[in-house]
Short mmCIF file of C-alpha atoms in Angstrom, two decimals:
data_model
loop_
_atom_site.label_atom_id
_atom_site.label_comp_id
_atom_site.label_asym_id
_atom_site.label_seq_id
_atom_site.Cartn_x
_atom_site.Cartn_y
_atom_site.Cartn_z
CA MET A 1 91.63 88.02 103.67
CA LEU A 2 94.55 90.63 104.15
CA ILE A 3 96.00 88.72 106.98
CA VAL A 4 95.00 85.16 104.96
CA THR A 5 97.19 86.71 101.81
CA ALA A 6 99.94 87.58 103.72
CA LEU A 7 100.17 84.37 105.95
CA SER A 8 100.29 82.42 102.74
CA VAL A 9 102.58 84.22 101.65
CA VAL A 10 104.91 83.25 104.65
CA VAL A 11 103.94 79.52 103.91
CA THR A 12 104.05 79.20 100.11
CA ARG A 13 107.04 77.90 98.78
CA SER A 14 106.63 78.83 94.32
CA LEU A 15 107.86 81.97 93.98
CA PHE A 16 105.33 82.50 90.74
CA ALA A 17 103.02 81.98 93.26
CA ILE A 18 104.03 84.55 95.92
CA VAL A 19 104.11 87.12 93.29
CA THR A 20 100.73 86.73 92.21
CA LEU A 21 99.84 86.59 96.37
CA SER A 22 101.52 90.36 96.73
CA GLY A 23 99.57 91.33 93.50
CA VAL A 24 96.60 90.01 95.11
CA PHE A 25 97.36 91.72 98.46
CA SER A 26 97.86 94.86 96.68
CA LEU A 27 94.65 95.03 95.19
CA LEU A 28 92.96 93.80 98.49
CA SER A 29 94.75 97.07 100.68
CA ALA A 30 93.57 98.84 97.65
CA LEU A 31 89.73 98.37 98.36
CA LEU A 32 90.23 98.70 102.06
CA PHE A 33 91.74 102.51 101.56
CA VAL A 34 88.80 102.77 99.37
CA ARG A 35 86.69 102.40 102.48
CA MET A 36 88.68 104.63 104.35
CA HIS A 37 87.62 107.67 102.21
CA ALA A 38 91.19 107.40 100.34
CA VAL A 39 90.07 106.98 96.61
CA ASP A 40 93.31 108.77 95.42
CA VAL A 41 95.38 106.52 97.44
CA ALA A 42 93.15 103.47 95.81
CA PHE A 43 94.07 104.16 92.62
CA THR A 44 97.88 104.45 93.09
CA GLU A 45 97.90 101.03 94.43
CA ALA A 46 95.59 99.29 92.41
CA ALA A 47 97.60 100.79 89.47
CA VAL A 48 101.24 100.45 90.87
CA GLY A 49 101.06 97.22 93.26
CA ALA A 50 98.64 95.27 91.13
CA GLY A 51 100.28 96.13 87.70
CA ILE A 52 103.87 97.19 87.44
CA SER A 53 105.80 95.82 90.51
CA THR A 54 103.80 92.68 89.12
CA VAL A 55 105.48 92.15 86.00
CA LEU A 56 108.71 93.81 87.28
CA MET A 57 108.63 90.85 89.77
CA LEU A 58 107.89 88.34 87.27
CA GLY A 59 110.01 89.58 84.73
CA THR A 60 112.97 89.53 87.61
CA LEU A 61 111.90 86.11 88.47
CA ALA A 62 112.57 85.29 84.45
CA LEU A 63 116.18 86.29 85.04
CA THR A 64 116.83 84.17 88.00
CA SER A 65 114.68 81.32 89.78
CA ARG A 66 111.44 80.02 90.01
CA SER A 67 111.42 78.09 93.27
CA GLU A 68 111.98 78.80 96.91
CA ARG A 69 114.48 76.18 98.08
CA SER A 70 113.75 74.81 101.57
CA ASP A 71 116.03 75.66 104.42
CA LYS A 72 115.84 73.67 107.49
CA LYS A 73 117.29 75.75 109.81
CA PRO A 74 114.27 76.20 113.25
CA GLN A 75 113.27 79.74 113.41
CA ILE A 76 112.60 80.26 116.61
CA ALA A 77 115.25 83.72 117.69
CA PRO A 78 113.13 85.45 114.48
CA LEU A 79 109.77 84.82 115.54
CA PHE A 80 110.42 85.50 119.08
CA LEU A 81 111.72 89.40 117.76
CA VAL A 82 108.45 89.86 115.81
CA VAL A 83 106.70 89.07 118.51
CA LEU A 84 108.26 91.16 120.93
CA THR A 85 108.08 93.69 118.35
CA GLY A 86 104.45 93.33 118.08
CA ALA A 87 103.79 93.77 121.64
CA LEU A 88 105.78 96.63 121.77
CA LEU A 89 103.50 98.19 119.07
CA ILE A 90 100.49 97.09 120.46
CA TYR A 91 101.22 98.39 123.77
CA GLY A 92 101.97 101.99 121.99
CA THR A 93 98.37 101.83 120.47
CA LEU A 94 96.94 101.39 123.89
CA ASP A 95 97.28 106.07 123.85
CA MET A 96 96.15 105.91 120.29
CA PRO A 97 93.04 107.59 119.85
CA ASP A 98 90.41 105.74 118.51
CA PHE A 99 89.51 104.63 115.33
CA GLY A 100 87.67 107.64 112.99
CA ALA A 101 87.19 109.79 116.18
CA PRO A 102 87.52 113.75 115.09
CA ASP A 103 89.27 115.21 117.96
CA THR A 104 92.87 113.88 117.42
CA PRO A 105 95.57 116.03 117.18
CA ALA A 106 96.48 114.65 113.70
CA GLN A 107 92.96 115.81 113.16
CA THR A 108 93.27 119.31 115.02
CA HIS A 109 95.84 120.90 112.95
CA VAL A 110 96.60 121.51 109.59
CA GLY A 111 94.27 118.68 108.33
CA PRO A 112 91.18 120.97 108.44
CA ASP A 113 93.04 123.86 107.89
CA TYR A 114 93.88 122.61 104.77
CA ILE A 115 90.45 121.55 104.16
CA GLU A 116 89.43 125.14 104.54
CA ARG A 117 91.75 127.40 102.40
CA ILE A 118 91.78 125.59 99.43
CA PRO A 119 88.58 126.49 98.73
CA LYS A 120 89.78 130.28 98.65
CA GLU A 121 93.14 129.60 97.66
CA ILE A 122 94.00 127.02 95.50
CA ASP A 123 90.52 126.42 94.06
CA VAL A 124 90.56 123.05 93.01
CA PRO A 125 87.77 120.14 94.19
CA ASN A 126 90.41 117.38 94.50
CA ALA A 127 91.61 118.83 98.18
CA VAL A 128 94.34 115.60 97.81
CA THR A 129 95.98 117.04 94.14
CA ALA A 130 95.95 121.15 95.59
CA ILE A 131 98.05 120.00 98.84
CA LEU A 132 100.24 117.46 96.59
CA ALA A 133 100.75 120.26 94.33
CA SER A 134 101.00 123.41 95.74
CA TYR A 135 100.84 123.36 100.09
CA ARG A 136 103.62 120.36 99.58
CA GLY A 137 105.24 121.54 96.28
CA TYR A 138 108.40 120.84 97.81
CA ASP A 139 107.81 117.40 99.18
CA THR A 140 106.06 116.24 95.94
CA LEU A 141 109.82 117.82 93.92
CA GLY A 142 111.79 115.74 96.29
CA GLU A 143 109.79 112.02 96.03
CA THR A 144 110.06 112.86 91.91
CA ALA A 145 113.86 113.51 92.40
CA VAL A 146 113.66 110.25 94.32
CA VAL A 147 111.79 108.47 91.64
CA PHE A 148 113.93 109.81 88.74
CA THR A 149 117.28 108.73 91.36
CA ALA A 150 115.65 105.32 91.50
CA GLY A 151 115.45 104.74 87.77
CA ILE A 152 118.89 106.02 86.86
CA GLY A 153 120.19 103.22 89.43
CA VAL A 154 118.08 100.68 88.12
CA LEU A 155 119.73 101.92 84.50
CA LEU A 156 123.41 101.46 85.48
CA LEU A 157 122.59 98.19 87.45
CA MET A 158 120.57 96.48 84.24
CA SER A 159 121.39 98.03 80.92
CA GLY A 160 125.82 99.06 81.77
CA LEU A 161 126.36 95.25 82.48
CA ALA A 162 124.55 94.17 79.34
CA ARG A 163 126.41 96.60 76.59
CA ARG A 164 129.83 95.49 78.83
CA ARG A 165 129.03 91.82 78.30
CA LYS A 166 128.33 92.15 74.46
CA GLU A 167 131.42 94.32 73.93
CA ASP A 168 133.44 91.70 76.36
CA GLU A 169 131.91 88.77 73.74
CA GLU A 170 132.87 90.79 70.91
CA ASP A 171 136.86 91.08 72.40
CA GLU A 172 137.01 87.73 72.65
CA GLY A 173 135.24 86.65 68.92
CA GLY A 174 138.20 89.13 68.53
CA SER A 175 140.77 87.63 70.43
CA SER A 176 140.23 83.82 69.49
CA MET B 1 103.45 85.32 70.72
CA ARG B 2 102.91 85.26 67.10
CA HIS B 3 99.77 82.35 67.64
CA HIS B 4 97.98 84.03 70.66
CA LEU B 5 95.04 86.08 68.35
CA ILE B 6 93.02 87.17 71.02
CA LEU B 7 95.72 88.78 73.48
CA ARG B 8 96.66 90.46 70.64
CA VAL B 9 93.36 91.94 69.20
CA ILE B 10 92.50 92.37 72.60
CA THR B 11 95.58 94.41 73.25
CA LYS B 12 95.91 96.65 70.41
CA LEU B 13 92.01 97.53 71.24
CA LEU B 14 93.08 98.34 75.15
CA VAL B 15 96.25 100.04 74.11
CA GLY B 16 94.73 102.90 73.11
CA THR B 17 91.94 103.33 75.89
CA ILE B 18 94.29 102.70 78.32
CA PHE B 19 96.61 106.61 76.95
CA LEU B 20 93.51 108.25 76.60
CA PHE B 21 92.86 107.14 80.28
CA ALA B 22 95.97 107.91 81.41
CA LEU B 23 95.90 111.52 79.63
CA TYR B 24 92.26 111.89 81.81
CA VAL B 25 93.67 110.89 85.00
CA GLN B 26 96.30 113.35 84.13
CA PHE B 27 94.08 116.33 83.23
CA HIS B 28 90.96 115.74 84.91
CA GLY B 29 93.14 114.99 89.02
CA ASP B 30 92.29 118.69 89.90
CA TYR B 31 88.26 117.14 89.63
CA SER B 32 88.40 113.60 90.06
CA PRO B 33 90.85 111.70 92.16
CA GLY B 34 93.75 111.18 89.80
CA GLY B 35 96.56 112.80 89.06
CA GLY B 36 100.59 112.87 87.86
CA PHE B 37 101.76 109.57 89.93
CA GLN B 38 98.81 107.63 89.03
CA ALA B 39 98.74 109.08 85.52
CA GLY B 40 102.17 107.93 84.63
CA VAL B 41 101.89 104.77 86.03
CA ILE B 42 98.67 104.23 83.98
CA MET B 43 100.60 105.86 80.67
CA ALA B 44 103.61 103.47 81.42
CA VAL B 45 101.48 100.42 81.65
CA GLY B 46 99.77 101.16 78.20
CA PHE B 47 103.71 100.79 76.79
CA ILE B 48 104.23 97.60 78.67
CA ILE B 49 101.59 95.89 77.84
CA TYR B 50 102.29 96.90 74.27
CA GLY B 51 105.84 95.43 74.66
CA LEU B 52 104.77 92.25 76.58
CA VAL B 53 102.43 90.98 73.79
CA PHE B 54 103.95 92.47 70.56
CA THR B 55 107.56 91.93 71.35
CA LEU B 56 109.82 94.27 73.08
CA LYS B 57 111.38 95.28 69.52
CA LYS B 58 108.33 96.29 68.51
CA ALA B 59 107.77 98.92 72.13
CA LYS B 60 111.32 100.05 71.65
CA MET B 61 110.63 101.20 67.84
CA VAL B 62 107.23 103.16 69.51
CA PHE B 63 108.72 104.42 72.06
CA PRO B 64 112.78 104.14 71.42
CA PRO B 65 115.47 104.00 74.92
CA TRP B 66 116.63 107.10 73.65
CA LEU B 67 113.69 109.05 74.18
CA VAL B 68 112.47 107.24 77.60
CA HIS B 69 115.74 108.83 78.62
CA LYS B 70 115.39 111.74 78.03
CA ILE B 71 111.70 112.15 79.20
CA VAL B 72 112.92 110.86 82.89
CA ALA B 73 115.13 113.88 83.09
CA LEU B 74 112.28 116.20 81.09
CA GLY B 75 109.88 115.43 84.17
CA VAL B 76 112.09 117.05 86.96
CA LEU B 77 113.35 120.10 84.97
CA ILE B 78 109.51 120.87 84.12
CA TYR B 79 108.56 120.50 88.21
CA ALA B 80 112.31 122.32 89.02
CA GLY B 81 112.32 124.69 86.22
CA THR B 82 108.62 126.26 87.33
CA GLY B 83 109.72 126.85 90.75
CA VAL B 84 112.73 128.85 89.33
CA TYR B 85 110.49 130.32 87.06
CA SER B 86 108.94 131.77 90.10
CA LEU B 87 111.79 132.12 92.02
CA LEU B 88 112.88 134.75 88.81
CA THR B 89 109.95 136.41 89.09
CA GLY B 90 110.15 137.87 92.33
CA TYR B 91 108.24 134.79 94.23
CA THR B 92 109.50 132.08 96.67
CA PHE B 93 110.17 128.77 95.01
CA LEU B 94 107.37 127.04 93.69
CA ASP B 95 104.40 129.81 94.57
CA TYR B 96 102.67 129.23 91.19
CA SER B 97 100.85 132.67 91.81
CA ALA B 98 103.99 133.35 89.96
CA ILE B 99 102.84 132.12 87.02
CA ASP B 100 99.43 135.00 86.34
CA PRO B 101 100.70 137.44 88.80
CA HIS B 102 96.85 139.25 88.93
CA ALA B 103 94.40 136.14 89.55
CA PRO B 104 96.77 134.24 92.05
CA VAL B 105 93.89 131.55 91.82
CA HIS B 106 94.01 130.92 88.52
CA GLY B 107 98.08 130.81 88.92
CA GLN B 108 97.61 128.41 91.60
CA HIS B 109 95.16 126.21 88.86
CA LEU B 110 98.02 126.64 85.72
CA GLY B 111 100.89 125.61 88.26
CA ILE B 112 99.46 122.47 89.47
CA LEU B 113 98.61 121.58 86.30
CA ILE B 114 102.07 122.04 85.24
CA VAL B 115 103.93 120.32 88.24
CA GLU B 116 101.51 117.52 87.49
CA VAL B 117 102.15 116.86 83.67
CA GLY B 118 106.25 116.93 84.87
CA VAL B 119 105.57 114.60 88.00
CA GLY B 120 103.95 112.16 84.96
CA VAL B 121 106.16 113.09 82.34
CA THR B 122 108.68 110.87 84.78
CA VAL B 123 107.23 108.50 86.15
CA THR B 124 105.97 107.66 82.86
CA GLY B 125 109.87 107.66 81.62
CA VAL B 126 110.65 105.83 84.78
CA MET B 127 108.86 102.93 84.95
CA VAL B 128 108.78 102.23 81.33
CA ALA B 129 112.83 102.77 81.60
CA ILE B 130 112.62 99.98 84.45
CA TYR B 131 110.77 97.78 82.00
CA TYR B 132 112.90 98.25 79.18
CA ALA B 133 115.72 97.56 81.34
CA PHE B 134 114.29 93.82 82.75
CA ALA B 135 113.06 92.76 79.31
CA ALA B 136 116.18 93.09 77.74
CA ARG B 137 117.58 90.65 79.68
CA ALA B 138 115.02 88.55 79.55
CA PRO B 139 115.68 85.30 77.99
CA ASN B 140 113.54 84.50 75.00
CA LEU B 141 110.81 82.31 76.17
CA ARG B 142 109.31 80.40 73.51
CA ASP B 143 105.33 79.82 72.66
CA GLN B 144 105.50 76.33 74.95
CA ASP B 145 106.81 77.70 77.83
CA TRP B 146 103.65 80.14 78.10
CA MET C 1 92.28 98.01 134.21
CA ALA C 2 89.08 97.72 133.71
CA GLU C 3 89.10 100.88 131.00
CA PHE C 4 91.12 98.59 129.14
CA LEU C 5 88.79 95.85 128.12
CA THR C 6 85.68 97.74 126.97
CA SER C 7 84.29 96.93 123.95
CA ASP C 8 84.85 100.48 122.87
CA PHE C 9 88.45 100.60 123.38
CA VAL C 10 89.18 97.46 121.86
CA LEU C 11 87.02 98.29 118.62
CA GLY C 12 88.80 101.77 118.55
CA ARG C 13 92.29 100.01 118.49
CA LEU C 14 91.52 96.49 116.26
CA ASN C 15 92.44 98.86 113.29
CA TYR C 16 96.01 99.45 114.71
CA TRP C 17 96.01 96.03 116.10
CA PHE C 18 95.24 94.29 112.09
CA PHE C 19 97.85 96.33 110.78
CA ILE C 20 100.30 96.08 113.18
CA PHE C 21 99.88 92.50 113.08
CA LEU C 22 100.51 92.45 108.71
CA MET C 23 103.54 94.45 109.30
CA MET C 24 105.09 91.63 111.90
CA ILE C 25 103.85 89.14 108.89
CA GLY C 26 106.16 91.69 106.65
CA LEU C 27 108.83 91.79 109.21
CA TYR C 28 109.29 87.97 109.49
CA ILE C 29 109.35 86.99 106.08
CA VAL C 30 112.27 90.10 105.73
CA ILE C 31 114.57 88.56 109.01
CA ALA C 32 113.53 84.63 109.01
CA LYS C 33 113.16 83.79 105.15
CA SER C 34 116.56 83.58 103.28
CA ASN C 35 115.10 83.55 99.52
CA LEU C 36 115.53 87.44 98.54
CA MET C 37 112.21 87.47 96.21
CA LYS C 38 110.15 86.98 99.56
CA LYS C 39 112.22 89.24 101.29
CA ILE C 40 111.10 92.21 98.50
CA VAL C 41 107.11 91.01 98.92
CA GLY C 42 107.63 90.76 102.46
CA LEU C 43 109.10 94.18 102.27
CA ASN C 44 106.02 94.97 100.38
CA ILE C 45 103.56 94.13 102.50
CA PHE C 46 105.24 95.65 105.53
CA GLN C 47 105.54 99.37 103.47
CA THR C 48 101.76 98.41 102.65
CA SER C 49 100.90 98.00 106.69
CA VAL C 50 102.25 101.31 107.24
CA PHE C 51 100.32 102.84 104.72
CA MET C 52 96.98 101.31 105.67
CA LEU C 53 98.19 102.41 109.37
CA TYR C 54 98.77 106.29 107.83
CA ILE C 55 95.24 106.41 105.98
CA SER C 56 93.62 104.63 109.28
CA ILE C 57 94.57 107.71 110.91
CA GLY C 58 93.87 109.98 109.12
CA LYS C 59 90.02 108.89 108.86
CA VAL C 60 87.23 110.90 110.55
CA SER C 61 83.72 108.66 111.16
CA GLY C 62 81.26 109.73 109.15
CA GLY C 63 83.76 111.93 107.20
CA THR C 64 83.72 111.39 103.42
CA ALA C 65 86.66 111.58 100.55
CA PRO C 66 88.70 115.06 99.92
CA ILE C 67 87.03 116.38 97.86
CA PHE C 68 84.43 119.03 96.93
CA PRO C 69 81.63 119.56 95.03
CA MET C 70 82.96 120.77 91.64
CA ASP C 71 81.36 124.49 92.11
CA MET C 72 83.73 124.63 95.24
CA LYS C 73 80.83 125.93 97.66
CA VAL C 74 81.96 123.40 100.74
CA ASP C 75 79.33 122.78 102.67
CA PRO C 76 80.09 123.61 106.24
CA THR C 77 78.01 120.42 107.77
CA VAL C 78 80.09 117.58 105.31
CA THR C 79 83.24 116.82 107.23
CA TYR C 80 86.10 115.53 104.74
CA SER C 81 88.79 113.33 106.21
CA ASN C 82 91.86 114.76 106.51
CA PRO C 83 93.72 114.93 103.13
CA LEU C 84 97.29 114.57 104.45
CA PRO C 85 98.13 111.31 104.89
CA HIS C 86 96.96 110.38 101.32
CA VAL C 87 99.26 112.78 99.81
CA LEU C 88 101.73 111.35 102.06
CA ILE C 89 100.99 108.03 101.30
CA LEU C 90 100.29 108.78 97.80
CA THR C 91 104.17 109.62 96.65
CA ALA C 92 104.99 106.92 99.14
CA ILE C 93 103.43 103.94 96.95
CA VAL C 94 105.17 105.62 93.80
CA VAL C 95 109.09 105.86 95.66
CA GLY C 96 107.99 102.94 96.95
CA VAL C 97 107.66 101.01 93.29
CA ALA C 98 110.30 102.65 92.37
CA THR C 99 112.56 101.63 95.21
CA THR C 100 111.43 98.24 95.14
CA SER C 101 112.34 98.04 91.30
CA LEU C 102 116.37 99.10 92.36
CA GLY C 103 116.12 95.92 94.92
CA LEU C 104 115.00 93.30 92.02
CA ALA C 105 117.26 94.98 89.77
CA LEU C 106 120.21 94.36 91.89
CA MET C 107 118.79 90.93 92.68
CA VAL C 108 119.24 90.17 89.11
CA ARG C 109 122.91 91.16 89.79
CA ILE C 110 123.21 89.23 92.38
CA ARG C 111 121.86 86.02 90.42
CA GLU C 112 124.00 86.82 88.14
CA ASN C 113 127.48 86.46 89.31
CA PHE C 114 126.61 84.51 92.65
CA TYR C 115 124.12 82.04 90.53
CA THR C 116 121.29 82.05 93.50
CA ILE C 117 119.16 84.41 95.23
CA GLU C 118 119.19 82.25 98.52
CA GLU C 119 121.01 84.36 101.07
CA HIS C 120 122.48 81.51 102.62
CA GLU C 121 124.09 80.15 99.95
CA ILE C 122 125.72 83.73 98.85
CA ALA C 123 127.40 84.10 102.73
CA GLU C 124 128.78 80.66 102.14
CA GLN C 125 130.60 81.07 98.44
CA GLU C 126 131.67 84.11 99.93
CA GLN C 127 133.54 83.05 102.90
CA GLU C 128 134.68 80.62 100.20
CA ILE C 129 135.96 83.46 98.23
CA MET C 130 137.46 85.35 101.00
CA LEU C 131 138.92 81.80 102.00
CA SER C 132 140.70 81.04 99.00
CA GLU C 133 141.69 84.72 98.63
CA LEU C 134 143.37 84.58 102.14
CA GLY C 135 145.14 81.47 101.10
CA LEU C 136 146.61 82.93 98.23
CA LYS C 137 148.16 85.60 100.40
CA LYS C 138 149.25 83.38 102.69
CA GLU C 139 151.01 81.69 99.64
CA GLU C 140 152.24 84.78 98.57
CA ASP C 141 154.09 85.83 101.91
CA VAL C 142 155.46 81.90 102.52
#
């Protein structure tokens, strides 16, 4: 179903439909996250992907255009490039461990260590929260700073101009 | 959106529930899925849905833009301030044991809670600020367009 | 070569191939489509498929979500999924939406200056502007 949704994004022209499809895509991927025991991630994805980003994209659509203009150019080069990259990545997975195997490198270093230490050191039932805020506190501080910076950037791009234009209009009104 | 009675009544019911749920997710994040990031997003969704249904002007009366901008910075300050506090009391940066030196585990609890509040506040602020920035530019849609 | 064709091998890697396929759809949208809105949606698809890849690496078969019982009496026989990828992806999602909104804001500004969000049209307009500036310079030189 995820693949069907993603493929329909490629062929659809109406941008409104595309934005809705991307919301659907987010919800479906949230389901997949639950299936893979990542409840926190699924929660975030459902709230962010299906909620906030759909609203923001619709807001952008209201400010821009609603449909994509067709371009007739042949698209063989990108397709070739994509297939090549995909083939290389699949070649890479041949050396990857099996899905869900408990003895992979990812499962044998810090992961079990955290699970062992959290009850003793942090005593917080939700391991994700404990790692997020305590063991990886630096990371989270950085992420918060990134969100902060992105917010500042959007404010600079969007509201600064609105004010300037208002001033421009006032200036024009005054001069004419 | 003056005519959409059902939408407005349902929204009024929902907004309170959404805020309550956001607070639950924020402070119960230690025990169940959730935490600052999710709570911030849900809180922001509450304001956004209010703004969508009851016009941006009313939303800005509830949560004025200057306050939003202050809040964005406040969250990062809370987070970094926790780190600086632990530095000043002789621990390493962001070591929450500093908050309660006699019971480090308790300190960890508190530290996680404070830091999550910081994250939640920033995320709420940023999302609402972004929504305000976008919505302030949108041309007013007439009711017929819906 | 025979070991590559057993069903265990294929099933064990099917998830990676699935995510790679999604990733490539996203990549194709980003490079082949000229509409900026579509590019951003494609970027989101790409991003989400990377998230799925991470989460699937963290999954342990027979495991459960990494949330301990309330009384913190951890049963050593229960296996938990690896919580570390969850943490990384959790923050990445929120950062992702923040950066997406930054992209959308840029798009709005582009639309205000060029009255279009199609990439090739923007390129044409820029070329025209450049040519006219060049022309102006030449006239000044003469």
